[in-house]
Structures are given as C-alpha cells and as structure tokens.
Short mmCIF file of C-alpha atoms and ligand atoms in Angstrom, two decimals:
data_model
loop_
_atom_site.label_atom_id
_atom_site.label_comp_id
_atom_site.label_asym_id
_atom_site.label_seq_id
_atom_site.Cartn_x
_atom_site.Cartn_y
_atom_site.Cartn_z
CA UNK A 1 -19.34 -3.59 19.72
CA UNK A 2 -16.85 -3.04 16.97
CA UNK A 3 -15.02 0.25 17.02
CA UNK A 4 -17.29 1.80 14.43
CA UNK A 5 -18.77 5.27 14.34
CA UNK A 6 -22.40 5.69 13.34
CA UNK A 7 -21.41 6.17 9.69
CA UNK A 8 -19.89 2.69 9.76
CA UNK A 9 -16.37 4.04 9.43
CA UNK A 10 -13.60 2.64 11.50
CA UNK A 11 -11.53 5.17 13.32
CA UNK A 12 -7.81 4.96 12.85
CA UNK A 13 -5.09 5.20 15.44
CA UNK A 14 -2.09 3.41 14.09
CA UNK A 15 1.57 2.66 13.71
CA UNK A 16 3.32 2.21 10.36
CA UNK A 17 6.59 0.60 9.40
CA UNK A 18 8.62 -0.04 6.25
CA UNK A 19 11.86 -1.90 5.57
CA UNK A 20 14.02 -2.00 2.47
CA UNK A 21 17.21 -3.93 1.94
CA UNK A 22 18.60 -6.64 -0.25
CA UNK A 23 20.01 -9.43 1.86
CA UNK A 24 17.92 -8.29 4.84
CA UNK A 25 15.29 -10.54 6.43
CA UNK A 26 12.68 -7.81 6.05
CA UNK A 27 9.83 -10.08 7.18
CA UNK A 28 11.39 -10.93 10.53
CA UNK A 29 12.70 -7.43 11.17
CA UNK A 30 9.30 -6.03 10.26
CA UNK A 31 7.68 -8.37 12.75
CA UNK A 32 10.07 -7.20 15.49
CA UNK A 33 9.50 -3.57 14.55
CA UNK A 34 5.74 -3.99 14.87
CA UNK A 35 6.17 -5.12 18.48
CA UNK A 36 7.82 -1.78 19.22
CA UNK A 37 4.78 0.03 17.76
CA UNK A 38 2.16 -2.12 19.46
CA UNK A 39 1.09 0.73 21.77
CA UNK A 40 -0.16 2.63 18.70
CA UNK A 41 -2.77 0.04 17.85
CA UNK A 42 -3.93 -3.28 19.21
CA UNK A 43 -6.89 -4.19 17.07
CA UNK A 44 -5.05 -5.62 14.10
CA UNK A 45 -1.56 -6.15 12.76
CA UNK A 46 -0.25 -6.89 9.31
CA UNK A 47 2.85 -7.22 7.22
CA UNK A 48 3.24 -7.32 3.42
CA UNK A 49 6.51 -8.23 1.68
CA UNK A 50 7.59 -8.07 -1.94
CA UNK A 51 10.54 -9.32 -3.93
CA UNK A 52 9.56 -7.19 -6.90
CA UNK A 53 7.64 -9.94 -8.66
CA UNK A 54 5.30 -11.23 -6.05
CA UNK A 55 3.67 -9.69 -2.99
CA UNK A 56 2.74 -11.74 0.08
CA UNK A 57 0.79 -10.43 3.04
CA UNK A 58 -0.34 -11.69 6.40
CA UNK A 59 -2.87 -9.77 8.50
CA UNK A 60 -5.09 -10.57 11.40
CA UNK A 61 -7.10 -9.22 14.28
CA UNK A 62 -5.37 -8.88 17.62
CA UNK A 63 -1.91 -8.18 18.96
CA UNK A 64 1.25 -8.77 16.92
CA UNK A 65 2.08 -11.81 19.06
CA UNK A 66 -1.35 -13.33 18.34
CA UNK A 67 -1.50 -12.50 14.63
CA UNK A 68 1.86 -13.98 13.55
CA UNK A 69 3.05 -17.51 14.17
CA UNK A 70 6.61 -18.65 13.48
CA UNK A 71 5.26 -20.33 10.32
CA UNK A 72 3.70 -17.06 9.11
CA UNK A 73 7.00 -15.22 9.48
CA UNK A 74 8.90 -18.09 7.84
CA UNK A 75 6.43 -18.12 4.97
CA UNK A 76 6.77 -14.36 4.43
CA UNK A 77 10.55 -14.71 4.78
CA UNK A 78 10.70 -17.49 2.17
CA UNK A 79 9.96 -14.98 -0.59
CA UNK A 80 13.42 -13.47 -0.15
CA UNK A 81 11.77 -10.06 -0.26
CA UNK A 82 13.64 -6.76 -0.26
CA UNK A 83 10.69 -4.64 0.93
CA UNK A 84 8.25 -4.95 3.82
CA UNK A 85 5.36 -2.75 4.89
CA UNK A 86 3.81 -3.19 8.34
CA UNK A 87 0.91 -1.78 10.29
CA UNK A 88 -0.77 -1.95 13.69
CA UNK A 89 -4.23 -0.53 14.22
CA UNK A 90 -6.20 0.80 17.14
CA UNK A 91 -7.84 -1.60 19.51
CA UNK A 92 -11.22 -1.67 21.14
CA UNK A 93 -13.35 -4.15 23.01
CA UNK A 94 -14.82 -6.52 20.44
CA UNK A 95 -12.50 -5.48 17.61
CA UNK A 96 -13.28 -4.37 14.08
CA UNK A 97 -13.29 -5.97 10.66
CA UNK A 98 -10.40 -7.84 9.10
CA UNK A 99 -11.19 -6.13 5.79
CA UNK A 100 -10.03 -2.81 7.21
CA UNK A 101 -6.79 -4.12 8.62
CA UNK A 102 -3.63 -2.98 6.90
CA UNK A 103 -1.41 -2.87 4.94
CA UNK A 104 -3.87 -2.67 2.07
CA UNK A 105 -2.54 -4.60 -0.90
CA UNK A 106 -3.56 -3.83 -4.46
CA UNK A 107 -2.65 -5.50 -7.71
CA UNK A 108 -2.78 -3.34 -10.77
CA UNK A 109 -1.82 -4.11 -14.33
CA UNK A 110 1.15 -1.78 -13.82
CA UNK A 111 2.28 -3.58 -10.70
CA UNK A 112 1.45 -4.16 -7.07
CA UNK A 113 1.43 -1.95 -4.04
CA UNK A 114 1.15 -2.27 -0.26
CA UNK A 115 0.00 0.74 1.71
CA UNK A 116 -0.01 1.48 5.45
CA UNK A 117 -1.53 4.67 6.84
CA UNK A 118 -1.53 6.45 10.19
CA UNK A 119 -3.92 9.37 10.54
CA UNK A 120 -7.35 10.47 9.45
CA UNK A 121 -8.39 12.35 6.34
CA UNK A 122 -10.79 15.21 6.88
CA UNK A 123 -12.19 15.01 3.35
CA UNK A 124 -12.21 11.21 3.06
CA UNK A 125 -15.99 10.95 2.80
CA UNK A 126 -16.17 13.54 0.08
CA UNK A 127 -13.38 11.90 -1.97
CA UNK A 128 -14.99 8.49 -1.60
CA UNK A 129 -18.26 9.82 -2.95
CA UNK A 130 -16.47 11.44 -5.89
CA UNK A 131 -14.56 8.28 -6.70
CA UNK A 132 -17.66 6.09 -6.35
CA UNK A 133 -19.58 8.36 -8.67
CA UNK A 134 -16.79 7.77 -11.21
CA UNK A 135 -17.16 4.00 -10.88
CA UNK A 136 -14.60 3.16 -8.19
CA UNK A 137 -15.44 0.18 -5.99
CA UNK A 138 -14.30 0.02 -2.37
CA UNK A 139 -13.71 -3.10 -0.33
CA UNK A 140 -13.18 -1.38 2.99
CA UNK A 141 -14.61 1.57 4.88
CA UNK A 142 -11.20 3.10 5.63
CA UNK A 143 -9.77 6.41 4.42
CA UNK A 144 -6.67 4.55 3.32
CA UNK A 145 -8.45 2.87 0.45
CA UNK A 146 -9.45 6.32 -0.80
CA UNK A 147 -5.75 7.18 -1.09
CA UNK A 148 -5.09 3.89 -2.86
CA UNK A 149 -7.93 4.48 -5.29
CA UNK A 150 -6.68 8.01 -6.02
CA UNK A 151 -3.24 6.60 -6.62
CA UNK A 152 -4.55 4.03 -9.09
CA UNK A 153 -6.20 6.84 -11.00
CA UNK A 154 -2.81 8.43 -11.73
CA UNK A 155 -0.72 5.26 -11.96
CA UNK A 156 0.22 5.92 -15.61
CA UNK A 157 2.52 8.73 -14.38
CA UNK A 158 4.68 6.34 -12.37
CA UNK A 159 4.53 5.78 -8.61
CA UNK A 160 6.21 8.95 -7.46
CA UNK A 161 4.27 11.36 -9.67
CA UNK A 162 1.02 9.45 -9.19
CA UNK A 163 1.44 9.81 -5.46
CA UNK A 164 2.04 13.55 -5.67
CA UNK A 165 -1.02 13.91 -7.91
CA UNK A 166 -3.17 11.80 -5.58
CA UNK A 167 -2.05 13.66 -2.47
CA UNK A 168 -3.05 16.98 -3.98
CA UNK A 169 -6.68 15.84 -3.43
CA UNK A 170 -6.21 14.58 0.08
CA UNK A 171 -6.60 16.70 3.22
CA UNK A 172 -5.94 15.76 6.80
CA UNK A 173 -3.48 13.64 8.70
CA UNK A 174 -1.46 10.97 6.97
CA UNK A 175 1.87 9.34 7.54
CA UNK A 176 2.14 6.71 4.84
CA UNK A 177 4.45 3.84 4.03
CA UNK A 178 4.14 2.29 0.57
CA UNK A 179 5.92 -0.69 -0.90
CA UNK A 180 6.04 -1.20 -4.66
CA UNK A 181 7.99 -3.68 -6.83
CA UNK A 182 11.23 -1.72 -6.53
CA UNK A 183 10.71 1.04 -3.98
CA UNK A 184 9.83 1.79 -0.40
CA UNK A 185 8.15 5.18 -0.10
CA UNK A 186 7.45 7.26 3.00
CA UNK A 187 5.15 10.29 3.10
CA UNK A 188 4.28 12.75 5.86
CA UNK A 189 1.36 15.10 5.36
CA UNK A 190 2.08 18.80 4.82
CA UNK A 191 1.17 19.69 8.41
CA UNK A 192 3.13 16.81 9.91
CA UNK A 193 0.28 15.74 12.19
CA UNK A 194 1.59 12.23 12.74
CA UNK A 195 5.26 11.33 13.14
CA UNK A 196 7.37 9.34 10.69
CA UNK A 197 11.11 8.81 10.73
CA UNK A 198 13.92 7.19 8.77
CA UNK A 199 16.70 4.94 9.96
CA UNK A 200 19.50 2.74 8.72
CA UNK A 201 19.58 -1.02 9.29
CA UNK A 202 22.28 -3.64 8.87
CA UNK A 203 23.22 -4.84 5.32
CA UNK A 204 22.90 -1.26 4.03
CA UNK A 205 19.12 -1.31 4.45
CA UNK A 206 16.62 1.32 5.54
CA UNK A 207 13.68 1.53 7.89
CA UNK A 208 10.73 3.92 8.03
CA UNK A 209 8.72 3.95 11.25
CA UNK A 210 6.10 5.95 13.10
CA UNK A 211 8.45 6.21 16.05
CA UNK A 212 12.19 6.11 16.52
CA UNK A 213 11.76 3.47 19.25
CA UNK A 214 11.00 0.95 16.47
CA UNK A 215 14.32 1.76 14.78
CA UNK A 216 16.17 1.20 18.06
CA UNK A 217 14.25 -2.02 18.69
CA UNK A 218 15.54 -3.68 15.52
CA UNK A 219 19.11 -2.49 16.14
CA UNK A 220 18.92 0.25 13.51
CA UNK A 221 20.30 3.77 13.59
CA UNK A 222 18.02 6.80 13.52
CA UNK A 223 18.79 9.14 10.60
CA UNK A 224 16.09 11.81 10.74
CA UNK A 225 12.41 12.64 10.86
CA UNK A 226 10.57 12.81 7.56
CA UNK A 227 9.62 16.46 7.14
CA UNK A 228 6.03 17.64 6.87
CA UNK A 229 5.15 17.64 3.16
CA UNK A 230 8.08 15.37 2.30
CA UNK A 231 8.13 12.17 0.31
CA UNK A 232 11.16 9.88 0.53
CA UNK A 233 11.87 7.18 -2.00
CA UNK A 234 14.16 4.35 -1.08
CA UNK A 235 15.41 1.98 -3.76
CA UNK A 236 18.56 0.29 -4.94
CA UNK A 237 20.24 3.63 -5.58
CA UNK A 238 19.65 4.88 -2.02
CA UNK A 239 17.29 7.52 -0.59
CA UNK A 240 15.80 10.44 -2.52
CA UNK A 241 13.61 13.13 -1.09
CA UNK A 242 10.98 15.39 -2.61
CA UNK A 243 8.91 18.16 -1.02
CA UNK A 244 5.40 17.92 -2.41
CA UNK A 245 3.74 20.62 -0.32
CA UNK A 246 4.57 23.54 1.88
CA UNK A 247 2.18 24.66 4.60
CA UNK A 248 2.21 25.70 8.25
CA UNK A 249 3.15 22.78 10.48
CA UNK A 250 0.78 21.49 13.16
CA UNK A 251 2.27 18.31 14.61
CA UNK A 252 0.07 16.61 17.21
CA UNK A 253 0.86 17.73 20.76
CA UNK A 254 -0.83 14.65 22.22
CA UNK A 255 1.90 12.38 20.83
CA UNK A 256 4.19 13.98 23.45
CA UNK A 257 1.61 14.08 26.20
CA UNK A 258 0.28 10.56 25.99
CA UNK A 259 0.41 8.64 22.76
CA UNK A 260 4.03 8.02 21.76
CA UNK A 261 6.47 5.83 23.62
CA UNK A 262 8.65 7.44 26.27
CA UNK A 263 11.80 6.32 24.48
CA UNK A 264 10.92 7.86 21.10
CA UNK A 265 12.23 11.15 19.81
CA UNK A 266 9.85 13.06 17.55
CA UNK A 267 10.91 16.08 15.52
CA UNK A 268 14.01 16.51 17.65
CA UNK A 269 12.24 16.31 21.00
CA UNK A 270 12.58 13.23 23.18
CA UNK A 271 9.20 12.15 24.55
CA UNK A 272 10.51 11.21 28.00
CA UNK A 273 12.24 14.58 28.36
CA UNK A 274 9.12 16.37 27.11
CA UNK A 275 6.97 14.60 29.73
CA UNK A 276 9.44 15.42 32.49
CA UNK A 277 9.36 19.09 31.47
CA UNK A 278 5.56 19.03 31.47
CA UNK A 279 5.69 17.66 35.02
CA UNK A 280 8.15 20.33 36.17
CA UNK A 281 6.01 23.07 34.71
CA UNK A 282 2.96 21.53 36.39
CA UNK A 283 4.68 21.67 39.79
CA UNK A 284 5.40 25.38 39.28
CA UNK A 285 1.81 26.13 38.27
CA UNK A 286 0.07 23.87 40.78
CA UNK A 287 2.12 23.19 43.90
CA UNK A 288 0.59 21.11 46.70
CA UNK A 289 1.26 20.58 50.40
CA UNK A 290 2.01 16.87 50.20
CA UNK A 291 4.25 14.05 51.42
CA UNK A 292 4.73 12.05 48.22
CA UNK A 293 4.23 12.21 44.46
CA UNK A 294 2.91 9.13 42.65
CA UNK A 295 2.11 8.52 38.98
CA UNK A 296 -0.53 6.70 37.02
CA UNK A 297 1.80 4.22 35.30
CA UNK A 298 3.20 4.06 32.70
CA UNK A 299 2.41 7.12 30.64
CA UNK A 300 2.08 9.42 33.68
CA UNK A 301 5.44 8.43 35.22
CA UNK A 302 7.92 10.81 33.54
CA UNK A 303 5.64 13.80 34.31
CA UNK A 304 5.34 12.65 37.94
CA UNK A 305 9.13 12.38 38.18
CA UNK A 306 9.44 15.90 36.77
CA UNK A 307 6.81 17.16 39.23
CA UNK A 308 8.55 15.50 42.20
CA UNK A 309 11.94 16.94 41.20
CA UNK A 310 10.58 20.47 40.80
CA UNK A 311 8.52 20.29 44.00
CA UNK A 312 11.36 18.69 45.94
CA UNK A 313 9.10 15.85 47.06
CA UNK A 314 9.85 12.11 47.05
CA UNK A 315 8.48 10.07 44.15
CA UNK A 316 7.02 6.69 45.12
CA UNK A 317 5.32 3.83 43.30
CA UNK A 318 1.91 4.28 44.87
CA UNK A 319 0.06 2.47 42.10
CA UNK A 320 1.18 -0.93 40.93
CA UNK A 321 0.41 -1.97 37.39
CA UNK A 322 -0.34 -5.51 36.38
CA UNK A 323 1.55 -5.84 33.10
CA UNK A 324 -0.24 -9.02 32.12
CA UNK A 325 -3.64 -7.44 31.70
CA UNK A 326 -3.77 -6.45 28.08
CA UNK A 327 -7.00 -6.20 26.21
CA UNK A 328 -9.98 -6.83 28.40
CA UNK A 329 -13.20 -7.60 26.64
CA UNK A 330 -15.46 -5.97 29.15
CA UNK A 331 -18.47 -4.15 27.84
CA UNK A 332 -18.92 -0.52 28.86
CA UNK A 333 -20.79 0.32 32.03
CA UNK A 334 -19.59 2.05 35.16
CA UNK A 335 -19.25 -1.01 37.37
CA UNK A 336 -17.31 -3.02 34.83
CA UNK A 337 -15.09 -0.09 33.89
CA UNK A 338 -14.19 0.18 37.54
CA UNK A 339 -13.34 -3.49 37.67
CA UNK A 340 -11.21 -3.10 34.58
CA UNK A 341 -9.16 -0.27 36.12
CA UNK A 342 -8.73 -2.35 39.29
CA UNK A 343 -7.52 -5.32 37.25
CA UNK A 344 -4.80 -3.12 35.84
CA UNK A 345 -3.89 -0.83 38.75
CA UNK A 346 -3.84 -1.37 42.48
CA UNK A 347 -2.87 0.97 45.30
CA UNK A 348 0.24 0.06 47.27
CA UNK A 349 -1.03 0.49 50.85
CA UNK A 350 2.51 0.48 52.29
CA UNK A 351 3.29 3.61 50.26
CA UNK A 352 -0.07 5.38 50.49
CA UNK A 353 -1.43 4.91 54.03
CA UNK A 354 -1.44 8.09 56.11
CA UNK A 355 0.12 10.19 53.33
CA UNK A 356 -0.87 13.40 51.57
CA UNK A 357 -0.53 12.23 47.99
CA UNK A 358 -0.02 14.11 44.72
CA UNK A 359 -1.18 11.81 41.90
CA UNK A 360 0.06 12.83 38.45
CA UNK A 361 -1.52 11.60 35.21
CA UNK A 362 -0.93 12.67 31.63
CA UNK A 363 -4.57 13.42 30.83
CA UNK A 364 -8.18 13.21 31.93
CA UNK A 365 -10.53 12.29 29.11
CA UNK A 366 -13.82 10.84 30.38
CA UNK A 367 -12.74 11.19 33.99
CA UNK A 368 -13.65 7.61 34.80
CA UNK A 369 -10.11 6.42 35.51
CA UNK A 370 -9.34 9.28 37.87
CA UNK A 371 -12.58 8.89 39.79
CA UNK A 372 -11.75 5.24 40.44
CA UNK A 373 -8.12 5.90 41.32
CA UNK A 374 -8.91 8.64 43.83
CA UNK A 375 -11.33 6.29 45.57
CA UNK A 376 -8.71 3.56 45.53
CA UNK A 377 -6.12 5.83 47.19
CA UNK A 378 -8.57 6.85 49.90
CA UNK A 379 -9.40 3.20 50.58
CA UNK A 380 -5.65 2.58 50.87
CA UNK A 381 -5.52 5.21 53.63
CA UNK A 382 -4.35 8.39 51.85
CA UNK A 383 -5.09 11.37 54.09
CA UNK A 384 -5.32 13.75 51.10
CA UNK A 385 -5.35 13.23 47.33
CA UNK A 386 -4.22 16.07 45.07
CA UNK A 387 -4.63 15.29 41.37
CA UNK A 388 -2.31 16.97 38.87
CA UNK A 389 -2.64 16.59 35.11
CA UNK A 390 0.25 17.30 32.74
CA UNK A 391 -1.86 18.87 29.99
CA UNK A 392 -4.80 21.30 29.76
CA UNK A 393 -8.44 20.12 30.00
CA UNK A 394 -9.28 17.93 26.99
CA UNK A 395 -12.34 19.64 25.53
CA UNK A 396 -12.58 18.69 21.83
CA UNK A 397 -12.41 15.46 19.84
CA UNK A 398 -9.47 14.80 17.53
CA UNK A 399 -10.11 14.43 13.79
CA UNK A 400 -6.48 13.81 12.92
CA UNK A 401 -5.79 10.30 14.09
CA UNK A 402 -6.11 10.08 17.87
CA UNK A 403 -9.27 8.34 18.87
CA UNK A 404 -11.26 10.31 21.43
CA UNK A 405 -14.84 10.12 22.64
CA UNK A 406 -17.53 12.56 21.55
CA UNK A 407 -17.75 16.02 23.14
CA UNK A 408 -20.66 14.80 25.25
CA UNK A 409 -18.37 12.25 26.89
CA UNK A 410 -15.37 14.52 27.42
CA UNK A 411 -15.67 15.50 31.06
CA UNK A 412 -13.79 18.79 30.59
CA UNK A 413 -16.24 19.80 27.86
CA UNK A 414 -19.08 19.40 30.36
CA UNK A 415 -17.64 20.67 33.65
CA UNK A 416 -15.24 23.32 34.89
CA UNK A 417 -12.21 22.39 36.99
CA UNK A 418 -14.04 22.85 40.30
CA UNK A 419 -16.87 20.58 39.20
CA UNK A 420 -14.40 18.02 37.88
CA UNK A 421 -12.55 18.05 41.21
CA UNK A 422 -15.82 17.32 43.00
CA UNK A 423 -16.69 14.60 40.48
CA UNK A 424 -13.42 12.72 40.89
CA UNK A 425 -13.52 13.28 44.67
CA UNK A 426 -10.03 14.82 44.98
CA UNK A 427 -8.93 17.39 47.56
CA UNK A 428 -7.56 19.53 44.74
CA UNK A 429 -7.18 19.30 40.97
CA UNK A 430 -4.76 21.20 38.75
CA UNK A 431 -4.26 21.07 34.98
CA UNK A 432 -1.18 22.40 33.23
CA UNK A 433 -2.03 25.58 31.29
CA UNK A 434 -1.73 25.66 27.50
CA UNK A 435 1.07 28.23 27.75
CA UNK A 436 2.85 26.02 30.25
CA UNK A 437 2.42 23.00 27.96
CA UNK A 438 3.85 24.85 24.98
CA UNK A 439 6.67 26.27 27.09
CA UNK A 440 7.62 22.74 28.19
CA UNK A 441 7.82 21.58 24.55
CA UNK A 442 9.57 24.63 23.19
CA UNK A 443 11.59 25.35 21.16
CA UNK A 444 11.06 22.01 19.34
CA UNK A 445 7.28 22.38 19.06
CA UNK A 446 6.09 25.93 18.73
CA UNK A 447 3.24 25.45 16.26
CA UNK A 448 1.72 22.15 17.37
CA UNK A 449 -1.92 21.18 16.79
CA UNK A 450 -3.62 21.88 20.15
CA UNK A 451 -7.22 21.57 18.93
CA UNK A 452 -8.05 18.97 21.61
CA UNK A 453 -7.48 21.73 24.19
CA UNK A 454 -8.95 24.68 22.29
CA UNK A 455 -11.56 23.32 19.87
CA UNK A 456 -9.88 25.38 17.16
CA UNK A 457 -8.84 23.07 14.33
CA UNK A 458 -5.96 23.79 11.97
CA UNK A 459 -8.14 22.90 8.95
CA UNK A 460 -11.85 22.67 8.35
CA UNK A 461 -13.42 19.32 9.11
CA UNK A 462 -15.81 17.47 6.82
CA UNK A 463 -19.27 18.47 8.08
CA UNK A 464 -20.38 14.84 7.98
CA UNK A 465 -17.43 13.82 10.05
CA UNK A 466 -17.97 16.48 12.71
CA UNK A 467 -21.63 15.55 13.14
CA UNK A 468 -20.81 11.89 13.19
CA UNK A 469 -18.25 12.27 15.93
CA UNK A 470 -20.62 14.31 18.06
CA UNK A 471 -23.31 11.65 18.09
CA UNK A 472 -21.01 8.66 18.31
CA UNK A 473 -22.20 6.08 20.83
CA UNK A 474 -20.08 5.44 23.88
CA UNK A 475 -17.63 2.61 23.64
CA UNK A 476 -14.72 1.41 25.65
CA UNK A 477 -11.41 2.70 24.41
CA UNK A 478 -9.32 3.26 27.48
CA UNK A 479 -6.87 0.41 27.03
CA UNK A 480 -4.87 1.54 24.00
CA UNK A 481 -2.05 2.61 26.27
CA UNK A 482 -1.63 2.62 29.96
P1 AMP B 1 -10.52 8.57 31.24
O1 AMP B 1 -11.01 7.57 32.20
O2 AMP B 1 -11.33 8.55 29.97
O3 AMP B 1 -10.38 9.95 31.79
O4 AMP B 1 -9.08 8.08 30.80
C1 AMP B 1 -7.92 8.76 31.05
C2 AMP B 1 -6.75 7.83 30.87
O5 AMP B 1 -6.71 7.32 29.53
C3 AMP B 1 -5.44 8.55 31.13
O6 AMP B 1 -4.75 7.79 32.11
C4 AMP B 1 -4.69 8.52 29.81
O7 AMP B 1 -3.37 8.05 30.00
C5 AMP B 1 -5.46 7.57 28.92
N1 AMP B 1 -5.76 8.15 27.58
C6 AMP B 1 -5.70 9.42 27.20
N2 AMP B 1 -6.03 9.55 25.88
C7 AMP B 1 -6.30 8.31 25.43
C8 AMP B 1 -6.69 7.78 24.14
N3 AMP B 1 -6.85 8.54 23.07
N4 AMP B 1 -6.87 6.46 24.07
C9 AMP B 1 -6.71 5.67 25.14
N5 AMP B 1 -6.35 6.10 26.37
C10 AMP B 1 -6.14 7.42 26.51
#
C-alpha cells in the first residue's frame, strides 16, 4: 500500500537542505547532510545541483544510502555546482511514487529552479483547482508543485518578488529551500510550523537545513534559525533577509516531543534538554512507587532520564533496540505489527525481572506499541509496569506536516486514560498535562501549535482535507523514527 490518502495525495513529512558556495563540493556535502536528516523521511531522497547554467538531479525511492551510489555523487559533483538542494521524504511500508519525490526541478524560459518542501498546505487542493482551471498541468500530486506553479505564474517579477507574490496565496506549513541559477533561497512560513536554520560551511559557503544537527554533521557552524515569515537569499554577495509576512507564531510542539533529533536546537531550545525537562515535569505530575525507570529507545530516552533524575530512581536500559532493523515491509495487522515491534525492541530480562518498572515513552498514538511492550516486560518478569508518557493524549490528526493516523485510529480520541491503561495492560498510566508540557518548553516556546492535543487548529483546514483525513484507511507508519 503506498502512503496515499483516499484523495490520492501523498502526505508529506520531510527534511530539507540547501548548500551554497563556490569552491565547495556541494553535491557531496549535500549527500552527507541528508544522512543527518534521514529520520525526517525514509521514503525517498533527492539532490539537485546547479552551476548556474545547467541543473542536474538524482532522486530515488528509499534511504539516502540506497538512493545514491558513489557514481551518482561523482556525477553530480562533476558539474562543479555552487548550489545544491536536497530532500528526504516520509517513509511507509510499500513506498510511494517516484514522481512525488523531491526536489522538484522545473525548467522555465527564464531559468531553472529546484524546490524542496517540508510541511503541508491547508489550501493546496483549492489552489490546485484554481491553477488547473487556468490551464496549469501538474505532474505530481504533491502540494509542492502547487507552490512551483504559483511561482512560475509570477516569474516575470524575478525570483524574490515572484516568491513573495506566490506565497501570498499559500496557507499552511512550509519550510522551503529553492535553488536557482545564482541563488539559494530559504523560506519559513509565517507561523513557523516547521523548523529551518542557517549555518556557515567551509570555503565561505552557507547551509540551510531543517535541523541544526545537519549543520553539525557536515562540520558547519550554526548561525541562526530562519524566522517565521522570513525569506533569506544567499548569493555571491552574501546573505540577505526579507520578512514577507507577520502573523502569530505556532511552531510545532511535536518536533520537540518526538520528531526532531535529540541533538538539534530549534528556535533556541535544544531538543535533548526539552525532552529531559518534559520527563522531569512528568515525574512531578505522575510519580510512581518503582525500582527502576526505563525508556522506549531512542526518542523516549531523554525524557526517561529526566524522569529518573526528578524521581531519584535509577535509569536502566530495560529495552534493547536492534539498530539494524530499518524499514520493515510488513503489512498492517495486529500479529505482524507485534512481530515488527519485537524485531526492533526486546526486553532485557537481567534488568527487568522482579522489578517495579516505570516505562517512559514520548507519545502514544495508536497504542499498539505500548500494548506490546507492556506484555513484553511482564513476560520478562516485571512485577509492576507503570507507563508514563511525556506529552498529553494525542487526540487530533496533524494537518501541518506530521503524519498521523485518522481520529478513528488515535487511541486517545477513542478512550479515556483509565480505558487506555486497561487496553495496554499497565498497572498505571500517566500523561504529562498540556500546562506541564508548555512549562517544560518555556520560555522558548510559549505559543506553539498544540492542535494534536486539543483539536483546536491555528488556521482553518481545507474541508476536503479534513474529511479525507478522517476516512483515511489504516496503514503502517510507525517506523519513521524509533
Ligand atoms: P503507536 O503504536 O501508534 O502508539 O506508536 C507510538 C510510537 O510511535 C511512539 O513510540 C512514538 O515514539 C512513535 N511515534 C509518534 N508519532 C509518530 C509519527 N508521527 N510517526 C511515526 N512514529 C511516531
């Protein structure tokens, strides 16, 4: 089953990257940078490079390591390009179409452009219909092509102004990286849903990336986050910035809770520190009489460490993760899901047997993982299992770039905490409150988008989109991170 909603649209959950520098091997550095963003998308990867005259791109389905061979990188590198644009996209069992993989590359009589997008537009459907009715032809089903088509419409005003004009039509979440003949451009939507940051590389070059961890990975130096509603233009005269919109900010809270890498810093807040604070807060709100604290690795580990420190309990590696199980092409179904979790995580009997265990995870979405893990701990001899979750119950789907199941599949939308505790078979279950979550992230994030926990969205959602998401068939998405 490709990762396609009933309207045939692919859902996006991505990482973007851009490099600019004369004398810099932008192809190879871009390739390395994509590895650091792999957790943001495992379905496809792509890189486009330009020397100003020609644009070359290589894209494919799968992980970065599968998509690029040494020859591909050498071939991209042979152009002597000064600009690269890279992208990784969300993974699912079975994969999606190559046509939708990014960066999208367009040739226009006024020049060429490569575009990479992270996020989801909330009025993408509507804009597509408008553009189609005016004669536009689309090759993909992605929102990103809508932006590209809008841009082409205003191209006579020059890249920068065309972009500002195009973005005036677009609503929703978008962190964009664009490469043109002479410029690398970065854009963050007015609400700053998805992250994007700027760094310096060797040879006087620049890097734009979804997460600061990608800047560190290529040996660059973080400069700053791109601001919500800001456009930065990098060219031979350096970096220029332009604010194209001003609106209340609603950066995604789930980047801190689960999605981003532990070693990234987003909008001034380090993700590892944020997760530790969430764990500490969780221990204050939901203490437990226990012997040890364990985590669901890797994303649950910093919160578990924070919990253990605040509760004055020892942290132990009660679950062991097999790092060599990546994508597993197992079709949905309870029995096979269970097998899939067991392939990835096993209980360490030596640590667990005879103990009262607090198990900390970053989130419960469908509830399947937790149900399996609680059973696993009991089989390993745990005398009690207390589950603690470092965010509030996840009750509403995301329309701004994090892929989540439909409301019908979100366990917290169907059950209260007591029922969920019974369902997963734990001795107790505690979720961090919304106030506690915000307190842990403050003062860096005071106005984050928390719609996944409240069902209140910061902007109105395309009616078509909302209905589509609610009736989306079940698929298997649980291995994006872990
Ligand atoms: P579930 O079995 O659906 O409750 O899965 C919960 C697990 O999936 C948690 O361990 C999370 O770390 C992870 N998770 C949370 N959100 C997502 C997401 N959007 N995509 C993939 N995995 C996720």
